[in-house]
Structure formats: structure tokens, C-alpha cells
Amino acid sequence: MTAPVLVDGKGKKNIENLVSATRSLKASLEKSRALGFALQKAGSRLEEISQRLPTLEAAVRPIRADKEALVAVGGHINRAVGPAAAVLKVFDAVHGLEKSLLSDPRNDLPGYLSVLKRMEEALRFLGDNCGLGIQWLEDIVEYLEDNTVADEKYLGSLKNSLKKLRDLQSDEEKTELDGGLLNAALDKLENEFRRLLTEHSVPLPMSSAASVSDQACIAPSPLPVTVIHKLQAILGRLIANKRLERCISIYVEVRSCNVRASLQALGLDYLEISVSEFNDVQSIEGYIAKWGTHLEFAVKHLFEAEFKLCNDVFERIGLDVWMGCFAKIATQAGILAFLQFGKTVTESKNDPIKLLKLLDIFASLNKLRLDFNRLFGGAACLEIQNLTRDLIKRVIDGVAEIFWELLVQVELQRQNPPPLDGAVSRLVNFIIDYSNKLLSDGYRPILTQALVIHRSWKKEKFQEALLVGEVTNLVKAIEQNLDTWIKAYEDSTLSNFFAMNNHWHLYKHLKGTKVGELMVDKVKEHEQYKDYYAAVFLRDSWSKLPSHLSREGLIMFSGGRATARDLVKKRLKTFNEAFEDMYKKQSNWVITDRELREKTCQLIVQTIVPVYRSYMQNYGPLVEQDASSSKYAKYTVQNLEKMLLSLFHPKPLRYSSLKVRQTSGKFSNGAADHRRSNSMVL
């Protein structure tokens, strides 16, 4: 155990000081700890305050700005905010129209157009005032920036927003002001425009095709007046929004389709025929006749109606617009196909029938001349005008070329042999009929007009006497051909038969005709020639047969009955042989004209049958009792007469065109001229 330490008074005092210092140090440590904790907590608050200082600085910056700038900024802001607020108010009004503009216009077209007009006015206001509002906002931003009244970051944000607004002012972006609502409304109007046209465009009934008259037929408007007024109202709004071309496109599409539907019911496939698809004009003669009727129907009923309707619908816009619209409809509907068909005919091989068909085409075009000039006379119809002029020129050139070549072609036919059956030459038949047609009331005026025009192009005059002279020259040429062909037969009987046949044809088909009136003396000559050759024909052929039935040696049976029977047999046999030879030869001969055929057969019957009847009555019994009687009494009177009356009937023949060809022998002359015939076939 340790002994206690004794402390004196001085030491005791030191201990007390030490304890006091310890306590003081301990208290200081506690305060330091508390202060450290407090400092740690204040650090985060200071950092937060540090981050907020720039904002606070920007907020109090206007307080530091120049007093005059601060006073003026309020006025600038008010002037800028006023227009901007008005623009926003109108913008809200635009979107208030959305429901009405997205509805169907057909339910209330006037109301729809009224709302659309308000929409356009609002957009114009926005377009006009947005720029002003933006300009004023840009001015206040510039003022704030110049006077350091606002924070740079804030000003930068304002500038970006204003730039976007400025970009919207460009033409390409103006539609964005309404979010595409105007375009949607205009599309609906276009659809309504198409609907009105489509629902009221009905193909013309084909019963009207038969009612085409010689007088001009002004067709009524194919759309009701109320519909036209609606179309005009729609056009007004669409044109105001630069959609005229789209309206025209819709109109042309619908109306041209309607015209095509009317024309297709006529069966116009023939318009597409090409030259390579037919041999000559005769093979499409029926199509050419249809062409004239169909073209007149198309022009007077269909295109006339479209012309009037285009004027009714587009008249407020201007002549050029509606004429251009009509030109597109006519072109797309098929007017060019009609003109192309006419051109195709002009490109076919030349022949006389083609001349008549060209005259038919010219007559149709001439009949519609005033209509063509009125309907297709505008600048917009230039293509139609050019094709029409080209067609007319081709037609007139073709008419003149063929007409002046006809005489040469007839002369070239002279070298060809005559018909083997003695019938009327097909060339004689054709040329006489053809000449009468050329001088008929139907063809003579139009042929004269065509030849006058053709001569005028050459600065030459044409007298109608030239036409008459050329036609009569054709007849004279065919008469010369006939004289040549009569001499060409080796069989004189056939030659006379042919001459009788053809002179009768010339007489009958010239008498009382336009051509015959110009050649009265010639017509009389043909009648006389016919009678002459008929008499010679009978004299040299059938009139010889009765002589075989002579009664010489049979009177009173002077030689006895047996001798008489033998004589009758011999004479009947000779008669039968002569009759059969002549009948066989002439059974292939032809008289086409029924009157001449019956008259000729009657003359033959009168020449043969009475003599044969009398002979058989008197001497027939001599041979009828003989076992071989059928060899001699071969024909009854009735059978003989029936056979004679059956002569000269036409045989069915296949059609073949008359072609110029070169032959040998007595028909070989004119070879040089033959080369010229390649341009036309008779």
C-alpha cells in the first residue's frame, strides 16, 4: 500500500488551475464541433445561393438600367403586344371555322362558300398583319437589347421564336397558318365540282343521230341552269385560290368522257382503219357513208352542245379560257379520229369510185364548213384547223388528179379484148353510169367547186364547160372503144350480138339523162345502131334455120311416102343439128337488159317456132310412126319455144375489178400509155 502524498497550498492551487483549463478546453472543443457542423450545413445553402445569383442578377438588372429606358419600355411592349393579340384572336377564329369547312359542301353550297370566303379573309388578315406584329416584336427585342433591359439568354430565346414566325411568312409556308384547313376545303370544293359535272353528264340518246337535218342544229345546254350557277360559284372560289387549271382538267376529263360515250354508241371502230387493211375504196364504201352522217351528228349535236356549255360555265373568266377548254374536249373526245379517217381514204389507191367517195367527203366537210369555222376557229383549235385544211387539200388534189386521168384510163382500156359472152362491156356499163353520176345534181356542183378551188390554187380559172366537155369526152372515148371491140371478134355473129347489146345499153342509159341531153344526136344514133345490129344478128344466125325445113319435094308426096319420110327425116336432122349448134354456142351469150333480152328472144321465136310448128303439123306424122322418130322429132313446139326463151340470161359472176392490163396481138398497142395507168385502176 502506497503512502498518501501530501500537497501543500501552492500545489493545490496549481491543480485547480489545471482542472479549470481542462474544462475550458473541453468547452472550446464542443463549440468547435458545433461550429463545424454549422459551417457544413451552411455550405450547401451557399452553393444554392450561388446558383441563383445570375437569375437574381437578371431580375434586378432593369432596376440598374437607365431610368428613361425603363420608363419607355412599357410603351414599346404595349405597341407590340396589341397587334400580336389581334393576330392570335383571328387565328383562333380560323380554327373555329374548321368544323364547317370539313363538312360536305353539297349539303349547303352557298353557306359553305360563305364560310370559305371568311376563311380566306382571315388568312389574308393573318398574312398581312403577322408581318407587322413580328416587326414590332423585333423592334422591342432590339430596344431591350440596346438598352440592356433584358437578359441575353431571354433575348436569344425571343429572337429564335421571331425567326420561326418570320419564316412562316414565306410563300411556301403561308398555308401552314391554318394547318392545311384551306387546302382541305378547296379539295372538297373540287370534289363537289366533279360530282356536279359527273352526275349531270349523260350521253346523248342515239335516237338523235337519225334526226340530223340539213339545217343547223343548235343543241340545248346539256346541264341545268341551276347546276351551271353552282359550277360558276365553285369556280369563283377555286380561281381565287389559283386552282383554275385543276378545274379545267376536271371539266375536260368529265365532259370529253361523256362525248366519247355518246360517239361509241355509234360504232366508230372503223375510224381506226389503216390503208393496209383494205384493198380499195369500194371495200370501205359503207364506212365512208357512215362517216359523213356520224361527223355531222358529232359536230351539230355533241360539239355544238359542248361549245355552248363551255361558254356558259367559263364565260366570266374569259374567251381564251373557255375556248381552250372546248378545244381540249373536242380533241380528247375524238374529232381528230374523224379527220384521220378522211386522210386514210385519200391515201388509198386511185380509182373512179375513190373520186366519188372523195366528193362525198368534200360535200360533208363543205356542209359543215360554217360550223367548223365557228366551233374550231379559235387559236386553241390550231391542231384541228391544220388537220382539216390538210384533209381538204388532199381531197381536192385527189379529185382533180383522178378526174383528169379518167379519159386516159378509158383510152387505155381500148387495147383489152371485148367480153367473150357478147354482153355489155363492164367498162361501157360503168362509164355511162359514172358519167351520169358526175353530172347529176348530187355530184356536179360539188365536183365543179372542187375543180374551181384546185385551179384557183394554181392561179387559174375553171369554166364549168370544161367539166361538161371532159365528161362527154369520156362517153365519146367509150364509143370509140366500142367500135374497136366490135371489130375485134372473129365471129361476126357474136360481133353483131355484142354491138346490138352495147348500143342498146348506151341508148337506154343516155336517153333522158344529163349526159344524154348534151349528146341528143348520139343517143338517136345508138338506137339506130341497135336496130341495125339486131337485124343483122338475126339474119346471120337464127333466120338461117327455117331454110332447113324446106317443103321442096314434099308436095303431094311426089316421090312416094317412103321417100317423103326419108326427106323429112333428113331435113329434121339437119335442122336439129343446126339448132343445137347455134343454141349451144349462144347459150353462153348474155343480154343483161331484160327488155332487150325478151324482145330478142321473141324475135327468134317468131323466126323459128311458126315455121317449125307448121312443118311438124304437116310432116311430123311421117316420122312419128317410125321406131326412130325420137331421133328426128326431138323437140315439141313447146319445148323448142321454151329453150329459145331461156337464152341470154345472165350468169352469176364473182366481182373482179376492171384493171388496165397489156395484152398481145391486136390489143398490144399503147404500151407506152400503159405505164401511165399505174396511178389508177378502172
Short mmCIF file of N, CA and C in Angstrom, two decimals, residues 420-423 491 493-494 497 537 541-542 578-591 597 601 604 642-652:
data_model
loop_
_atom_site.label_atom_id
_atom_site.label_comp_id
_atom_site.label_asym_id
_atom_site.label_seq_id
_atom_site.Cartn_x
_atom_site.Cartn_y
_atom_site.Cartn_z
N LEU A 420 -66.24 -12.20 -173.79
CA LEU A 420 -66.41 -13.44 -174.56
C LEU A 420 -67.87 -13.81 -174.73
N ASP A 421 -68.73 -13.33 -173.86
CA ASP A 421 -70.15 -13.69 -173.93
C ASP A 421 -70.98 -12.66 -174.68
N GLY A 422 -70.32 -11.65 -175.27
CA GLY A 422 -71.04 -10.64 -176.05
C GLY A 422 -71.89 -9.71 -175.21
N ALA A 423 -71.73 -9.76 -173.89
CA ALA A 423 -72.54 -8.92 -173.00
C ALA A 423 -72.09 -7.47 -173.09
N ASP A 491 -65.84 -14.03 -184.72
CA ASP A 491 -67.19 -14.50 -185.04
C ASP A 491 -68.05 -13.28 -185.33
N THR A 493 -71.20 -13.10 -186.02
CA THR A 493 -72.49 -13.15 -185.34
C THR A 493 -72.36 -12.62 -183.91
N LEU A 494 -71.32 -13.07 -183.23
CA LEU A 494 -71.06 -12.58 -181.86
C LEU A 494 -70.75 -11.08 -181.89
N PHE A 497 -74.04 -9.38 -182.22
CA PHE A 497 -74.76 -9.54 -180.95
C PHE A 497 -74.21 -8.54 -179.91
N PHE A 537 -77.88 -9.55 -186.77
CA PHE A 537 -77.66 -10.72 -185.90
C PHE A 537 -78.68 -11.81 -186.22
N SER A 541 -77.92 -15.52 -188.22
CA SER A 541 -77.91 -16.67 -187.31
C SER A 541 -79.24 -17.41 -187.35
N TRP A 542 -80.18 -17.03 -186.56
CA TRP A 542 -81.42 -17.78 -186.41
C TRP A 542 -82.29 -17.76 -187.66
N ALA A 578 -78.30 -27.97 -186.73
CA ALA A 578 -78.03 -26.54 -186.83
C ALA A 578 -78.56 -25.80 -185.60
N PHE A 579 -79.76 -26.23 -185.17
CA PHE A 579 -80.35 -25.59 -183.99
C PHE A 579 -79.49 -25.85 -182.75
N GLU A 580 -79.08 -27.08 -182.58
CA GLU A 580 -78.31 -27.43 -181.40
C GLU A 580 -76.95 -26.75 -181.38
N ASP A 581 -76.34 -26.68 -182.55
CA ASP A 581 -75.04 -25.98 -182.62
C ASP A 581 -75.21 -24.51 -182.24
N MET A 582 -76.24 -23.90 -182.84
CA MET A 582 -76.44 -22.48 -182.58
C MET A 582 -76.87 -22.25 -181.13
N TYR A 583 -77.74 -23.11 -180.63
CA TYR A 583 -78.20 -22.97 -179.25
C TYR A 583 -77.04 -23.16 -178.28
N LYS A 584 -76.23 -24.15 -178.53
CA LYS A 584 -75.10 -24.41 -177.65
C LYS A 584 -74.15 -23.21 -177.63
N LYS A 585 -73.89 -22.67 -178.80
CA LYS A 585 -72.96 -21.55 -178.89
C LYS A 585 -73.54 -20.31 -178.21
N GLN A 586 -74.80 -20.04 -178.44
CA GLN A 586 -75.38 -18.81 -177.93
C GLN A 586 -75.94 -18.94 -176.51
N SER A 587 -75.98 -20.14 -175.98
CA SER A 587 -76.48 -20.31 -174.62
C SER A 587 -75.54 -19.67 -173.60
N ASN A 588 -74.31 -19.41 -173.99
CA ASN A 588 -73.37 -18.73 -173.10
C ASN A 588 -73.32 -17.22 -173.33
N TRP A 589 -74.07 -16.78 -174.31
CA TRP A 589 -74.12 -15.34 -174.57
C TRP A 589 -75.12 -14.70 -173.62
N VAL A 590 -74.90 -13.42 -173.36
CA VAL A 590 -75.70 -12.76 -172.30
C VAL A 590 -76.26 -11.43 -172.79
N ILE A 591 -77.53 -11.24 -172.51
CA ILE A 591 -78.15 -9.91 -172.64
C ILE A 591 -78.64 -9.53 -171.24
N ARG A 597 -83.51 -8.52 -173.87
CA ARG A 597 -83.43 -9.98 -173.90
C ARG A 597 -84.77 -10.58 -174.31
N CYS A 601 -85.41 -12.59 -177.81
CA CYS A 601 -85.88 -13.98 -177.78
C CYS A 601 -87.21 -14.13 -178.51
N ILE A 604 -86.57 -14.26 -182.16
CA ILE A 604 -86.03 -15.57 -182.55
C ILE A 604 -87.16 -16.59 -182.60
N LYS A 642 -89.66 -22.90 -175.38
CA LYS A 642 -89.13 -22.71 -174.02
C LYS A 642 -87.61 -22.58 -174.04
N MET A 643 -86.95 -23.37 -174.86
CA MET A 643 -85.49 -23.29 -174.95
C MET A 643 -85.05 -21.94 -175.50
N LEU A 644 -85.75 -21.49 -176.52
CA LEU A 644 -85.37 -20.21 -177.12
C LEU A 644 -85.58 -19.05 -176.14
N LEU A 645 -86.66 -19.13 -175.37
CA LEU A 645 -86.93 -18.06 -174.40
C LEU A 645 -85.97 -18.08 -173.21
N SER A 646 -85.25 -19.18 -173.04
CA SER A 646 -84.30 -19.28 -171.92
C SER A 646 -82.92 -18.75 -172.28
N LEU A 647 -82.76 -18.31 -173.51
CA LEU A 647 -81.44 -17.83 -173.95
C LEU A 647 -81.08 -16.48 -173.33
N PHE A 648 -79.78 -16.24 -173.25
CA PHE A 648 -79.17 -14.93 -172.95
C PHE A 648 -79.37 -14.43 -171.51
N HIS A 649 -79.74 -15.33 -170.61
CA HIS A 649 -79.88 -14.91 -169.21
C HIS A 649 -78.49 -14.75 -168.58
N PRO A 650 -78.34 -13.73 -167.75
CA PRO A 650 -77.03 -13.52 -167.10
C PRO A 650 -76.69 -14.67 -166.18
N LYS A 651 -75.41 -14.95 -166.11
CA LYS A 651 -74.91 -15.97 -165.19
C LYS A 651 -74.31 -15.26 -163.97
N PRO A 652 -74.50 -15.84 -162.80
CA PRO A 652 -73.90 -15.22 -161.61
C PRO A 652 -72.38 -15.18 -161.74
#
